[in-house]
Short mmCIF file of C-alpha atoms in Angstrom, two decimals:
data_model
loop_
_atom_site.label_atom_id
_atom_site.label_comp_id
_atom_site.label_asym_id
_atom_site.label_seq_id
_atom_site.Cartn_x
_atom_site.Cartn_y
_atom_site.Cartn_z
CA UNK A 1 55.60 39.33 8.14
CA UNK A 2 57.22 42.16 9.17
CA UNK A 3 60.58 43.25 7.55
CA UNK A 4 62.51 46.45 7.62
CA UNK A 5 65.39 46.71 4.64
CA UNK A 6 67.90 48.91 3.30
CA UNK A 7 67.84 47.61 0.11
CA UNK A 8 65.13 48.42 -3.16
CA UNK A 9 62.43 45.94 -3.12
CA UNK A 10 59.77 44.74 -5.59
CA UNK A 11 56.33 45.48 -4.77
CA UNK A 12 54.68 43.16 -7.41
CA UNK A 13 56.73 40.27 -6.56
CA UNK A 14 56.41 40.66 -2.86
CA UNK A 15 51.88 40.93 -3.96
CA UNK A 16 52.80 37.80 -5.63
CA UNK A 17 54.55 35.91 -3.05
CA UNK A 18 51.48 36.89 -0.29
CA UNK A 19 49.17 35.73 -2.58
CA UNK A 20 50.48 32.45 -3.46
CA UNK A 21 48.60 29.64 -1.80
CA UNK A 22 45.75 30.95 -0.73
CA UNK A 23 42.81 29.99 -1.22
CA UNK A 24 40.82 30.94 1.77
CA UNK A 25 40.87 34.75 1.43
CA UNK A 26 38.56 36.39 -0.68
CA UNK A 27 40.26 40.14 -1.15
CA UNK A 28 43.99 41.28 -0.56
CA UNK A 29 44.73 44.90 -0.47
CA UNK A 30 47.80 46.40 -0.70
CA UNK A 31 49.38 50.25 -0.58
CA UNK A 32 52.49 51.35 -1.73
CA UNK A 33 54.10 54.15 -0.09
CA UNK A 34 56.89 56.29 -2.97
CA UNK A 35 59.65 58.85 -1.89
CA UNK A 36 58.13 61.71 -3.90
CA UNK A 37 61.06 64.29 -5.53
CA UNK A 38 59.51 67.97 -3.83
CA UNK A 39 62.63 69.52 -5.63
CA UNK A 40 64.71 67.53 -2.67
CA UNK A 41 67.21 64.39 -3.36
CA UNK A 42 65.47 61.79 -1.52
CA UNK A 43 65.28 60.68 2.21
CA UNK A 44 66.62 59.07 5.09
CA UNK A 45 64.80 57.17 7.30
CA UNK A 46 65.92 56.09 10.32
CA UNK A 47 64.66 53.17 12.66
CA UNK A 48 65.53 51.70 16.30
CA UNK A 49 66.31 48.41 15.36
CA UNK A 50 64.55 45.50 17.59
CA UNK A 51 62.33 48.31 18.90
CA UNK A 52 60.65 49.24 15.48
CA UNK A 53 60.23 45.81 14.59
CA UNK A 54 58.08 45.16 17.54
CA UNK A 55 56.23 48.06 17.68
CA UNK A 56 55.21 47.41 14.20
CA UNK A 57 54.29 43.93 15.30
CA UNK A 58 51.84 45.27 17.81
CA UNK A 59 50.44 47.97 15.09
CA UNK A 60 49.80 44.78 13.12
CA UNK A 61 48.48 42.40 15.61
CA UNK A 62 45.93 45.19 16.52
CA UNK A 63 44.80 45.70 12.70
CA UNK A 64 44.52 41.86 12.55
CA UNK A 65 42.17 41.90 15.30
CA UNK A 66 39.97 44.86 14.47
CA UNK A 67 39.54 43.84 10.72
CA UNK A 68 39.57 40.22 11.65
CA UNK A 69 42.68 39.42 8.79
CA UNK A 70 44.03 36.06 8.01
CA UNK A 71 47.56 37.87 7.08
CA UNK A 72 49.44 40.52 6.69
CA UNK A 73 52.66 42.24 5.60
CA UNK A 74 54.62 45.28 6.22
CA UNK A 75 57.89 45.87 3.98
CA UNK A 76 59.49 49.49 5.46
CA UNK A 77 62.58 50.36 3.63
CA UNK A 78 65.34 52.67 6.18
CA UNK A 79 68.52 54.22 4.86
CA UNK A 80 69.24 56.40 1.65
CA UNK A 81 65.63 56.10 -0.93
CA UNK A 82 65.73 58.26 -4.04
CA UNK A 83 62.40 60.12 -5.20
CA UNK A 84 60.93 57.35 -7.12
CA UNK A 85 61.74 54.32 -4.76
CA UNK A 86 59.27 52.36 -2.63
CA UNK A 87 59.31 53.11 0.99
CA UNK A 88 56.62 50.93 2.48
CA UNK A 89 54.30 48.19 1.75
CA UNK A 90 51.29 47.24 2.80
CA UNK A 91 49.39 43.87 2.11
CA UNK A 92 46.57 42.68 3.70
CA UNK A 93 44.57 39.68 3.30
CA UNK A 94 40.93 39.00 4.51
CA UNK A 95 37.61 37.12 3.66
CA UNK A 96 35.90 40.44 2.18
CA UNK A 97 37.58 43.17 1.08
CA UNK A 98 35.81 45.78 3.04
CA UNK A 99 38.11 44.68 5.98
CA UNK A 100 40.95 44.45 3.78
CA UNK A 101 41.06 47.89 2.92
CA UNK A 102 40.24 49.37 5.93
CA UNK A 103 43.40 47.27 7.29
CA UNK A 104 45.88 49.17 4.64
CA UNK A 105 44.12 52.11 5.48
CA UNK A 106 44.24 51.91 9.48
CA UNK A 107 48.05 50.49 8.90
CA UNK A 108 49.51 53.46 7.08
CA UNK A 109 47.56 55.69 9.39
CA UNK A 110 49.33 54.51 12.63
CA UNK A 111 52.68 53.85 10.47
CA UNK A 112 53.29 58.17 9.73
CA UNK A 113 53.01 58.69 12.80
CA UNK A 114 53.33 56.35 15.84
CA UNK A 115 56.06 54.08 14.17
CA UNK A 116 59.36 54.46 15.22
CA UNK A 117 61.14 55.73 12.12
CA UNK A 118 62.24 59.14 11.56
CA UNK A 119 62.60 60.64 8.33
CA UNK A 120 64.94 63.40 7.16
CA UNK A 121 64.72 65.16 3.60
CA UNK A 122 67.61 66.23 1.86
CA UNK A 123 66.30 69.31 0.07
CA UNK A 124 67.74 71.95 -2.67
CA UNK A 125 67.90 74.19 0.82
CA UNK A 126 69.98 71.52 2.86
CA UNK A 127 68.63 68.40 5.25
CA UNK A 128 65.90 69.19 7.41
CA UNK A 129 63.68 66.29 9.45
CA UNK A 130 60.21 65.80 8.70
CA UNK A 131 57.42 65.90 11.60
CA UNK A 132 54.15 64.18 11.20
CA UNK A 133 51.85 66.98 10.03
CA UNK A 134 48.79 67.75 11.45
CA UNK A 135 46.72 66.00 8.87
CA UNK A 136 48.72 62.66 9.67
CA UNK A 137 48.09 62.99 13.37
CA UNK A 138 44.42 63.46 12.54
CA UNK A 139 44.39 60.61 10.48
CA UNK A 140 45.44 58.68 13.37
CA UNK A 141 43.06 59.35 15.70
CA UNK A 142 40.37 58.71 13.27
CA UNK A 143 40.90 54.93 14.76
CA UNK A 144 40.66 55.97 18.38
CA UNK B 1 75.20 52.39 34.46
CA UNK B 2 72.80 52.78 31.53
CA UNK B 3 73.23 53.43 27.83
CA UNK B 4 71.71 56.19 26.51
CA UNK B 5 70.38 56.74 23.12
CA UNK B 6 69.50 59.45 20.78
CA UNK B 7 67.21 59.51 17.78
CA UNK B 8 66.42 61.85 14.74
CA UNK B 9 66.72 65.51 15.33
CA UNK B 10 67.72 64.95 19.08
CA UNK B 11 71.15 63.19 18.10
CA UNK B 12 71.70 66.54 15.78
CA UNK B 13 70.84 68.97 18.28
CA UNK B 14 73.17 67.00 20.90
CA UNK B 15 75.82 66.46 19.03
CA UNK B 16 76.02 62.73 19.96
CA UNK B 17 74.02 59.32 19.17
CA UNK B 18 75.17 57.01 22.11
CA UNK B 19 76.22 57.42 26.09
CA UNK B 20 76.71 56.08 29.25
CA UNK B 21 75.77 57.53 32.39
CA UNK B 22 75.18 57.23 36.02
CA UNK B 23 72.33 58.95 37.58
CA UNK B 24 71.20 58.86 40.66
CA UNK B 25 68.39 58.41 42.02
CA UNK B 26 67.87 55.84 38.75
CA UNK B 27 64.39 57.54 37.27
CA UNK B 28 64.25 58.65 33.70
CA UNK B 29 63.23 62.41 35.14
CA UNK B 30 66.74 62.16 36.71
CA UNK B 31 68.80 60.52 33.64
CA UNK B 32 67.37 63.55 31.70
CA UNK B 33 68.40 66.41 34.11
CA UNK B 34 71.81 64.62 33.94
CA UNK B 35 71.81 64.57 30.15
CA UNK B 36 70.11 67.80 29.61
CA UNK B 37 72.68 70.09 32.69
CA UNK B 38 74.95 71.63 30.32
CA UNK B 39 72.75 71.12 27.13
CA UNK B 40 69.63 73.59 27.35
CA UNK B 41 69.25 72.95 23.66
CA UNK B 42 68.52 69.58 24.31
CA UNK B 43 66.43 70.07 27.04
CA UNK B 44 64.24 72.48 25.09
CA UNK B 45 63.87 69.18 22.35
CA UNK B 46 63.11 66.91 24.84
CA UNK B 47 60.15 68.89 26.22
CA UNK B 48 59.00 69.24 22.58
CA UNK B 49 55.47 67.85 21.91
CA UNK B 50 55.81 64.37 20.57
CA UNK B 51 58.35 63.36 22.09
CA UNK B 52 58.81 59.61 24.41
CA UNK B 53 61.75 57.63 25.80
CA UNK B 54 61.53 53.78 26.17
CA UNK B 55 63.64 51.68 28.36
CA UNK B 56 64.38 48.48 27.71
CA UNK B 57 62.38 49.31 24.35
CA UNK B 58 59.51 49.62 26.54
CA UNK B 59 57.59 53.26 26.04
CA UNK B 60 58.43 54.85 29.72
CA UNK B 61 57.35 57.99 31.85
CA UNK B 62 59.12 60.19 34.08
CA UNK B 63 58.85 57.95 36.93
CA UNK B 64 59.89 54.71 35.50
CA UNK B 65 62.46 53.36 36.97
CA UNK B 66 65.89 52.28 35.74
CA UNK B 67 68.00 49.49 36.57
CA UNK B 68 71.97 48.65 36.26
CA UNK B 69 72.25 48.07 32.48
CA UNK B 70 69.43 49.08 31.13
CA UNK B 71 68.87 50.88 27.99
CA UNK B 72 67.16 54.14 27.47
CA UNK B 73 65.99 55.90 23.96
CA UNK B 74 65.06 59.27 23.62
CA UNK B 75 62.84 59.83 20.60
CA UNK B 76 61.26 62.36 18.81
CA UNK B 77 57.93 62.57 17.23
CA UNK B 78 57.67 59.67 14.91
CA UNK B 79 57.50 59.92 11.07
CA UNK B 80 57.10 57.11 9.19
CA UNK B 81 55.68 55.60 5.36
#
């Protein structure tokens, strides 16, 4: 599932609700991405709606293939987020939980930097937009 | 006639989020020259390194073509999680 949202979520009843059921996976994983303060008030994060969505659908597909998952989940908040607030969650759910790691891992990887969001910080010195720093675009291409 | 759409920092440096326009021959190369000909602000953050377009929320090039209606997104590097 796949679900962008302007609104606060909960991240340990959306872990609940993924793992309700299921019986055939041995390991879920899950990361939780938080708006950290850095002296600023929070973020904005924009998206391209329709066009995010399915570009995080094919980031997805592709992790389900590689780490042969039987599900996963991405929640990505957009909008206002105060420090403290989630901004994205990952859960994966696999057989072992070697692959169900790596999954979170490779998701949030290709998620900072070739999702379409864009993310703008407003700090004690004004707004200012945040680019993927070289240690996220290295990060990516760890999966090339 | 396409739409033409700006994200992120682009939007800011332009000055505005949505257009239509008309270029001719229909390429993307040519819908940015049209875009960018009294703009060399915006030109200079289009050629900036991580930046794509997608039309029809398809990632394009240069050369892809563009048809009567279709919608075209400038965006900047991408920063998500």
């Amino acid at each position: 599932m796949i679900r962008l949202t302007d609104q606060s979520f909960d991240p340990g009843g959306e872990l609940n609700d993924f793992c309700r059921g299921r019986s055939q996976a041995g390991a879920v994983a899950s990361f939780l991405g938080i708006a950290r303060r850095d002296g600023g008030e929070g973020l904005e994060l924009e998206a391209y709606p329709g066009f995010t969505e399915s570009e995080i659908a094919r980031i997805a597909e592709s992790a389900s293939e590689r780490f042969s998952l039987q599900d996963v989940s991405i929640i990505h908040r957009v909008g206002r987020i105060t420090p403290g607030e989630p901004i994205v969650l990952v859960l994966t759910a696999s057989a072992h939980r070697r692959e169900a790691f790596e999954a979170c891992d490779y998701l949030m990887d290709y998620l900072k930097s070739r999702a379409p969001f864009w993310k703008k910080e407003h700090g004690p010195d004004g707004e200012h937009w945040i680019e993927p720093t070289a240690r996220d675009l290295g990060d990516v291409a760890r999966w090339d | 006639m396409v739409r033409v759409l700006l994200f992120g920092k682009l939007r800011d440096v332009a000055g505005w989020r949505e257009k239509t326009c008309t270029p001719d021959p229909a390429t993307l190369s040519a819908l940015k020259a049209l875009i960018c000909a009294d703009d060399p602000a915006l030109s200079r953050a289009l050629a900036a390194p991580g930046v794509q377009a997608a039309v029809d929320r398809v990632l394009a090039r240069d050369d892809s073509p563009l048809n009567e209606g279709s919608e075209v997104a400038f965006m900047p590097a991408m920063s998500g999680g």
